[in-house]
GROMACS .gro file of N, CA and C in nm:
model
  321
    1UNK      N    1  -4.793  -1.705  -6.984
    1UNK     CA    2  -4.761  -1.740  -7.126
    1UNK      C    3  -4.625  -1.720  -7.149
    2UNK      N    4  -4.559  -1.829  -7.204
    2UNK     CA    5  -4.418  -1.839  -7.230
    2UNK      C    6  -4.383  -1.740  -7.361
    3UNK      N    7  -4.266  -1.674  -7.350
    3UNK     CA    8  -4.227  -1.590  -7.476
    3UNK      C    9  -4.105  -1.659  -7.516
    4UNK      N   10  -4.099  -1.683  -7.652
    4UNK     CA   11  -3.989  -1.749  -7.710
    4UNK      C   12  -3.901  -1.642  -7.791
    5UNK      N   13  -3.778  -1.682  -7.816
    5UNK     CA   14  -3.689  -1.580  -7.883
    5UNK      C   15  -3.610  -1.652  -7.998
    6UNK      N   16  -3.549  -1.580  -8.086
    6UNK     CA   17  -3.464  -1.645  -8.188
    6UNK      C   18  -3.338  -1.684  -8.126
    7UNK      N   19  -3.285  -1.792  -8.182
    7UNK     CA   20  -3.161  -1.851  -8.138
    7UNK      C   21  -3.060  -1.817  -8.250
    8UNK      N   22  -2.971  -1.721  -8.234
    8UNK     CA   23  -2.880  -1.670  -8.341
    8UNK      C   24  -2.740  -1.656  -8.280
    9UNK      N   25  -2.649  -1.745  -8.342
    9UNK     CA   26  -2.509  -1.753  -8.288
    9UNK      C   27  -2.502  -1.780  -8.154
   10UNK      N   28  -2.584  -1.887  -8.106
   10UNK     CA   29  -2.573  -1.921  -7.976
   10UNK      C   30  -2.634  -1.829  -7.868
   11UNK      N   31  -2.714  -1.749  -7.912
   11UNK     CA   32  -2.771  -1.651  -7.805
   11UNK      C   33  -2.917  -1.631  -7.838
   12UNK      N   34  -2.998  -1.629  -7.730
   12UNK     CA   35  -3.141  -1.601  -7.747
   12UNK      C   36  -3.164  -1.454  -7.765
   13UNK      N   37  -3.233  -1.418  -7.879
   13UNK     CA   38  -3.244  -1.275  -7.909
   13UNK      C   39  -3.396  -1.243  -7.936
   14UNK      N   40  -3.428  -1.132  -7.893
   14UNK     CA   41  -3.567  -1.087  -7.940
   14UNK      C   42  -3.565  -1.054  -8.095
   15UNK      N   43  -3.685  -1.055  -8.143
   15UNK     CA   44  -3.681  -1.016  -8.281
   15UNK      C   45  -3.643  -0.864  -8.308
   16UNK      N   46  -3.578  -0.838  -8.422
   16UNK     CA   47  -3.543  -0.696  -8.459
   16UNK      C   48  -3.661  -0.611  -8.455
   17UNK      N   49  -3.780  -0.655  -8.488
   17UNK     CA   50  -3.898  -0.575  -8.509
   17UNK      C   51  -3.945  -0.555  -8.355
   18UNK      N   52  -3.920  -0.630  -8.260
   18UNK     CA   53  -3.975  -0.630  -8.137
   18UNK      C   54  -4.124  -0.683  -8.122
   19UNK      N   55  -4.167  -0.742  -8.235
   19UNK     CA   56  -4.295  -0.784  -8.243
   19UNK      C   57  -4.314  -0.940  -8.221
   20UNK      N   58  -4.419  -0.986  -8.169
   20UNK     CA   59  -4.431  -1.123  -8.143
   20UNK      C   60  -4.573  -1.168  -8.185
   21UNK      N   61  -4.599  -1.286  -8.219
   21UNK     CA   62  -4.738  -1.340  -8.242
   21UNK      C   63  -4.759  -1.459  -8.151
   22UNK      N   64  -4.897  -1.472  -8.135
   22UNK     CA   65  -4.949  -1.591  -8.050
   22UNK      C   66  -4.961  -1.710  -8.148
   23UNK      N   67  -4.908  -1.827  -8.082
   23UNK     CA   68  -4.926  -1.953  -8.150
   23UNK      C   69  -5.037  -2.016  -8.081
   24UNK      N   70  -5.139  -2.061  -8.132
   24UNK     CA   71  -5.258  -2.111  -8.077
   24UNK      C   72  -5.269  -2.267  -8.116
   25UNK      N   73  -5.296  -2.343  -8.010
   25UNK     CA   74  -5.318  -2.486  -8.032
   25UNK      C   75  -5.424  -2.513  -8.130
   26UNK      N   76  -5.400  -2.578  -8.248
   26UNK     CA   77  -5.508  -2.600  -8.333
   26UNK      C   78  -5.627  -2.677  -8.302
   27UNK      N   79  -5.589  -2.770  -8.198
   27UNK     CA   80  -5.709  -2.847  -8.139
   27UNK      C   81  -5.801  -2.783  -8.034
   28UNK      N   82  -5.737  -2.671  -7.981
   28UNK     CA   83  -5.811  -2.595  -7.874
   28UNK      C   84  -5.778  -2.451  -7.886
   29UNK      N   85  -5.859  -2.382  -7.957
   29UNK     CA   86  -5.839  -2.234  -7.992
   29UNK      C   87  -5.825  -2.162  -7.869
   30UNK      N   88  -5.867  -2.199  -7.750
   30UNK     CA   89  -5.843  -2.129  -7.634
   30UNK      C   90  -5.700  -2.131  -7.562
   31UNK      N   91  -5.632  -2.237  -7.610
   31UNK     CA   92  -5.492  -2.257  -7.555
   31UNK      C   93  -5.396  -2.196  -7.631
   32UNK      N   94  -5.327  -2.085  -7.588
   32UNK     CA   95  -5.215  -2.002  -7.641
   32UNK      C   96  -5.093  -2.085  -7.599
   33UNK      N   97  -5.024  -2.140  -7.699
   33UNK     CA   98  -4.898  -2.212  -7.679
   33UNK      C   99  -4.786  -2.116  -7.621
   34UNK      N  100  -4.783  -1.992  -7.698
   34UNK     CA  101  -4.687  -1.901  -7.651
   34UNK      C  102  -4.684  -1.784  -7.749
   35UNK      N  103  -4.590  -1.695  -7.704
   35UNK     CA  104  -4.558  -1.582  -7.794
   35UNK      C  105  -4.425  -1.607  -7.869
   36UNK      N  106  -4.437  -1.603  -8.003
   36UNK     CA  107  -4.310  -1.627  -8.082
   36UNK      C  108  -4.268  -1.504  -8.171
   37UNK      N  109  -4.143  -1.498  -8.198
   37UNK     CA  110  -4.087  -1.383  -8.252
   37UNK      C  111  -4.146  -1.372  -8.394
   38UNK      N  112  -4.181  -1.250  -8.431
   38UNK     CA  113  -4.224  -1.212  -8.564
   38UNK      C  114  -4.090  -1.156  -8.629
   39UNK      N  115  -4.020  -1.253  -8.686
   39UNK     CA  116  -3.886  -1.213  -8.745
   39UNK      C  117  -3.895  -1.147  -8.865
   40UNK      N  118  -3.790  -1.063  -8.895
   40UNK     CA  119  -3.790  -0.988  -9.017
   40UNK      C  120  -3.655  -1.022  -9.081
   41UNK      N  121  -3.642  -0.934  -9.196
   41UNK     CA  122  -3.521  -0.957  -9.287
   41UNK      C  123  -3.394  -0.937  -9.208
   42UNK      N  124  -3.401  -0.848  -9.108
   42UNK     CA  125  -3.284  -0.809  -9.021
   42UNK      C  126  -3.247  -0.943  -8.951
   43UNK      N  127  -3.343  -1.017  -8.889
   43UNK     CA  128  -3.313  -1.142  -8.809
   43UNK      C  129  -3.249  -1.247  -8.899
   44UNK      N  130  -3.304  -1.245  -9.018
   44UNK     CA  131  -3.251  -1.352  -9.120
   44UNK      C  132  -3.116  -1.317  -9.150
   45UNK      N  133  -3.080  -1.185  -9.176
   45UNK     CA  134  -2.943  -1.143  -9.203
   45UNK      C  135  -2.846  -1.187  -9.100
   46UNK      N  136  -2.879  -1.160  -8.981
   46UNK     CA  137  -2.799  -1.211  -8.849
   46UNK      C  138  -2.784  -1.355  -8.846
   47UNK      N  139  -2.893  -1.431  -8.870
   47UNK     CA  140  -2.882  -1.577  -8.871
   47UNK      C  141  -2.799  -1.640  -8.987
   48UNK      N  142  -2.809  -1.574  -9.096
   48UNK     CA  143  -2.725  -1.623  -9.215
   48UNK      C  144  -2.588  -1.586  -9.197
   49UNK      N  145  -2.561  -1.473  -9.139
   49UNK     CA  146  -2.413  -1.447  -9.101
   49UNK      C  147  -2.357  -1.535  -8.989
   50UNK      N  148  -2.433  -1.553  -8.902
   50UNK     CA  149  -2.390  -1.656  -8.803
   50UNK      C  150  -2.360  -1.795  -8.854
   51UNK      N  151  -2.448  -1.847  -8.939
   51UNK     CA  152  -2.426  -1.970  -9.023
   51UNK      C  153  -2.308  -1.985  -9.093
   52UNK      N  154  -2.280  -1.871  -9.166
   52UNK     CA  155  -2.164  -1.854  -9.244
   52UNK      C  156  -2.037  -1.856  -9.159
   53UNK      N  157  -2.046  -1.799  -9.050
   53UNK     CA  158  -1.921  -1.800  -8.958
   53UNK      C  159  -1.901  -1.941  -8.898
   54UNK      N  160  -2.021  -2.002  -8.857
   54UNK     CA  161  -2.011  -2.146  -8.804
   54UNK      C  162  -1.964  -2.238  -8.903
   55UNK      N  163  -1.994  -2.211  -9.033
   55UNK     CA  164  -1.967  -2.321  -9.130
   55UNK      C  165  -1.807  -2.337  -9.137
   56UNK      N  166  -1.720  -2.231  -9.119
   56UNK     CA  167  -1.580  -2.259  -9.129
   56UNK      C  168  -1.543  -2.338  -8.998
   57UNK      N  169  -1.583  -2.307  -8.889
   57UNK     CA  170  -1.554  -2.393  -8.769
   57UNK      C  171  -1.601  -2.548  -8.802
   58UNK      N  172  -1.722  -2.561  -8.849
   58UNK     CA  173  -1.773  -2.687  -8.871
   58UNK      C  174  -1.690  -2.763  -8.971
   59UNK      N  175  -1.655  -2.694  -9.087
   59UNK     CA  176  -1.577  -2.777  -9.194
   59UNK      C  177  -1.428  -2.789  -9.160
   60UNK      N  178  -1.389  -2.729  -9.051
   60UNK     CA  179  -1.237  -2.757  -9.005
   60UNK      C  180  -1.242  -2.862  -8.899
   61UNK      N  181  -1.365  -2.904  -8.849
   61UNK     CA  182  -1.367  -3.021  -8.750
   61UNK      C  183  -1.351  -3.152  -8.831
   62UNK      N  184  -1.270  -3.249  -8.780
   62UNK     CA  185  -1.260  -3.375  -8.855
   62UNK      C  186  -1.395  -3.453  -8.853
   63UNK      N  187  -1.424  -3.523  -8.965
   63UNK     CA  188  -1.544  -3.599  -8.980
   63UNK      C  189  -1.582  -3.676  -8.855
   64UNK      N  190  -1.492  -3.752  -8.786
   64UNK     CA  191  -1.537  -3.818  -8.667
   64UNK      C  192  -1.593  -3.737  -8.556
   65UNK      N  193  -1.544  -3.608  -8.544
   65UNK     CA  194  -1.598  -3.520  -8.445
   65UNK      C  195  -1.735  -3.461  -8.487
   66UNK      N  196  -1.748  -3.436  -8.606
   66UNK     CA  197  -1.884  -3.397  -8.659
   66UNK      C  198  -1.995  -3.517  -8.641
   67UNK      N  199  -1.953  -3.630  -8.687
   67UNK     CA  200  -2.035  -3.744  -8.660
   67UNK      C  201  -2.073  -3.769  -8.516
   68UNK      N  202  -1.980  -3.747  -8.419
   68UNK     CA  203  -2.011  -3.766  -8.280
   68UNK      C  204  -2.107  -3.669  -8.235
   69UNK      N  205  -2.093  -3.536  -8.285
   69UNK     CA  206  -2.194  -3.432  -8.241
   69UNK      C  207  -2.338  -3.459  -8.298
   70UNK      N  208  -2.347  -3.508  -8.419
   70UNK     CA  209  -2.473  -3.544  -8.475
   70UNK      C  210  -2.528  -3.670  -8.395
   71UNK      N  211  -2.464  -3.768  -8.373
   71UNK     CA  212  -2.498  -3.882  -8.294
   71UNK      C  213  -2.557  -3.828  -8.154
   72UNK      N  214  -2.484  -3.744  -8.090
   72UNK     CA  215  -2.521  -3.700  -7.965
   72UNK      C  216  -2.649  -3.620  -7.977
   73UNK      N  217  -2.674  -3.548  -8.080
   73UNK     CA  218  -2.800  -3.484  -8.098
   73UNK      C  219  -2.922  -3.578  -8.116
   74UNK      N  220  -2.895  -3.681  -8.184
   74UNK     CA  221  -2.999  -3.785  -8.210
   74UNK      C  222  -3.028  -3.857  -8.072
   75UNK      N  223  -2.918  -3.886  -7.988
   75UNK     CA  224  -2.946  -3.943  -7.856
   75UNK      C  225  -3.031  -3.844  -7.774
   76UNK      N  226  -3.010  -3.715  -7.776
   76UNK     CA  227  -3.082  -3.619  -7.688
   76UNK      C  228  -3.230  -3.625  -7.736
   77UNK      N  229  -3.254  -3.619  -7.871
   77UNK     CA  230  -3.386  -3.628  -7.917
   77UNK      C  231  -3.460  -3.751  -7.872
   78UNK      N  232  -3.404  -3.865  -7.869
   78UNK     CA  233  -3.466  -3.985  -7.822
   78UNK      C  234  -3.488  -3.985  -7.683
   79UNK      N  235  -3.390  -3.933  -7.600
   79UNK     CA  236  -3.403  -3.933  -7.463
   79UNK      C  237  -3.511  -3.835  -7.407
   80UNK      N  238  -3.553  -3.741  -7.487
   80UNK     CA  239  -3.655  -3.640  -7.462
   80UNK      C  240  -3.776  -3.665  -7.560
   81UNK      N  241  -3.787  -3.778  -7.622
   81UNK     CA  242  -3.892  -3.795  -7.725
   81UNK      C  243  -4.028  -3.773  -7.676
   82UNK      N  244  -4.071  -3.824  -7.565
   82UNK     CA  245  -4.208  -3.811  -7.509
   82UNK      C  246  -4.241  -3.656  -7.476
   83UNK      N  247  -4.153  -3.597  -7.406
   83UNK     CA  248  -4.171  -3.455  -7.375
   83UNK      C  249  -4.188  -3.367  -7.499
   84UNK      N  250  -4.086  -3.392  -7.601
   84UNK     CA  251  -4.093  -3.321  -7.728
   84UNK      C  252  -4.213  -3.353  -7.802
   85UNK      N  253  -4.264  -3.472  -7.797
   85UNK     CA  254  -4.378  -3.519  -7.881
   85UNK      C  255  -4.495  -3.432  -7.819
   86UNK      N  256  -4.512  -3.428  -7.687
   86UNK     CA  257  -4.624  -3.350  -7.635
   86UNK      C  258  -4.633  -3.207  -7.682
   87UNK      N  259  -4.510  -3.151  -7.695
   87UNK     CA  260  -4.506  -3.012  -7.749
   87UNK      C  261  -4.546  -2.998  -7.884
   88UNK      N  262  -4.509  -3.095  -7.964
   88UNK     CA  263  -4.549  -3.095  -8.108
   88UNK      C  264  -4.704  -3.124  -8.124
   89UNK      N  265  -4.757  -3.205  -8.042
   89UNK     CA  266  -4.905  -3.227  -8.037
   89UNK      C  267  -4.972  -3.101  -8.010
   90UNK      N  268  -4.930  -3.024  -7.907
   90UNK     CA  269  -4.987  -2.896  -7.865
   90UNK      C  270  -4.972  -2.798  -7.971
   91UNK      N  271  -4.851  -2.783  -8.016
   91UNK     CA  272  -4.833  -2.667  -8.117
   91UNK      C  273  -4.878  -2.686  -8.264
   92UNK      N  274  -4.866  -2.821  -8.309
   92UNK     CA  275  -4.894  -2.851  -8.449
   92UNK      C  276  -5.035  -2.932  -8.465
   93UNK      N  277  -5.074  -2.976  -8.355
   93UNK     CA  278  -5.210  -3.055  -8.373
   93UNK      C  279  -5.186  -3.198  -8.414
   94UNK      N  280  -5.082  -3.241  -8.425
   94UNK     CA  281  -5.045  -3.369  -8.475
   94UNK      C  282  -5.093  -3.477  -8.363
   95UNK      N  283  -5.107  -3.598  -8.392
   95UNK     CA  284  -5.146  -3.697  -8.289
   95UNK      C  285  -5.012  -3.751  -8.230
   96UNK      N  286  -5.022  -3.798  -8.103
   96UNK     CA  287  -4.901  -3.849  -8.024
   96UNK      C  288  -4.815  -3.944  -8.111
   97UNK      N  289  -4.881  -4.048  -8.165
   97UNK     CA  290  -4.795  -4.144  -8.242
   97UNK      C  291  -4.722  -4.086  -8.371
   98UNK      N  292  -4.796  -3.987  -8.424
   98UNK     CA  293  -4.728  -3.917  -8.546
   98UNK      C  294  -4.616  -3.840  -8.498
   99UNK      N  295  -4.622  -3.777  -8.381
   99UNK     CA  296  -4.526  -3.686  -8.329
   99UNK      C  297  -4.399  -3.772  -8.277
  100UNK      N  298  -4.433  -3.880  -8.217
  100UNK     CA  299  -4.331  -3.975  -8.170
  100UNK      C  300  -4.250  -4.025  -8.291
  101UNK      N  301  -4.321  -4.051  -8.394
  101UNK     CA  302  -4.261  -4.098  -8.517
  101UNK      C  303  -4.164  -4.001  -8.583
  102UNK      N  304  -4.213  -3.870  -8.582
  102UNK     CA  305  -4.142  -3.757  -8.642
  102UNK      C  306  -4.003  -3.748  -8.565
  103UNK      N  307  -4.007  -3.762  -8.435
  103UNK     CA  308  -3.890  -3.738  -8.350
  103UNK      C  309  -3.785  -3.868  -8.384
  104UNK      N  310  -3.851  -3.980  -8.384
  104UNK     CA  311  -3.765  -4.095  -8.398
  104UNK      C  312  -3.691  -4.088  -8.541
  105UNK      N  313  -3.756  -4.050  -8.645
  105UNK     CA  314  -3.704  -4.042  -8.777
  105UNK      C  315  -3.608  -3.936  -8.784
  106UNK      N  316  -3.614  -3.833  -8.709
  106UNK     CA  317  -3.522  -3.717  -8.696
  106UNK      C  318  -3.403  -3.755  -8.632
  107UNK      N  319  -3.411  -3.845  -8.542
  107UNK     CA  320  -3.281  -3.894  -8.463
  107UNK      C  321  -3.207  -3.989  -8.544
   0.00000   0.00000   0.00000
């Protein structure tokens, strides 16, 4: 079973509490998707501080550079659309067409 972590300030980090919870496939109660961090206020504080620090770097970047990064993120979503949609189906219980649509509209 895969264990997931918080992504804070570009680093994968375990939750401050050290606790995890099982995410179970809603369509198949015997399928445990993985262990996910049971994050706390401390994790939120770290994430908010990292976001505040990143904001200054982001706001100093010229708009064309920001646009290029956002465009690249959309390209990556579309390039991995089917794989990501399968994850959404398993984790959220959505249908494949609905999951594909969610990704396409996000890109």
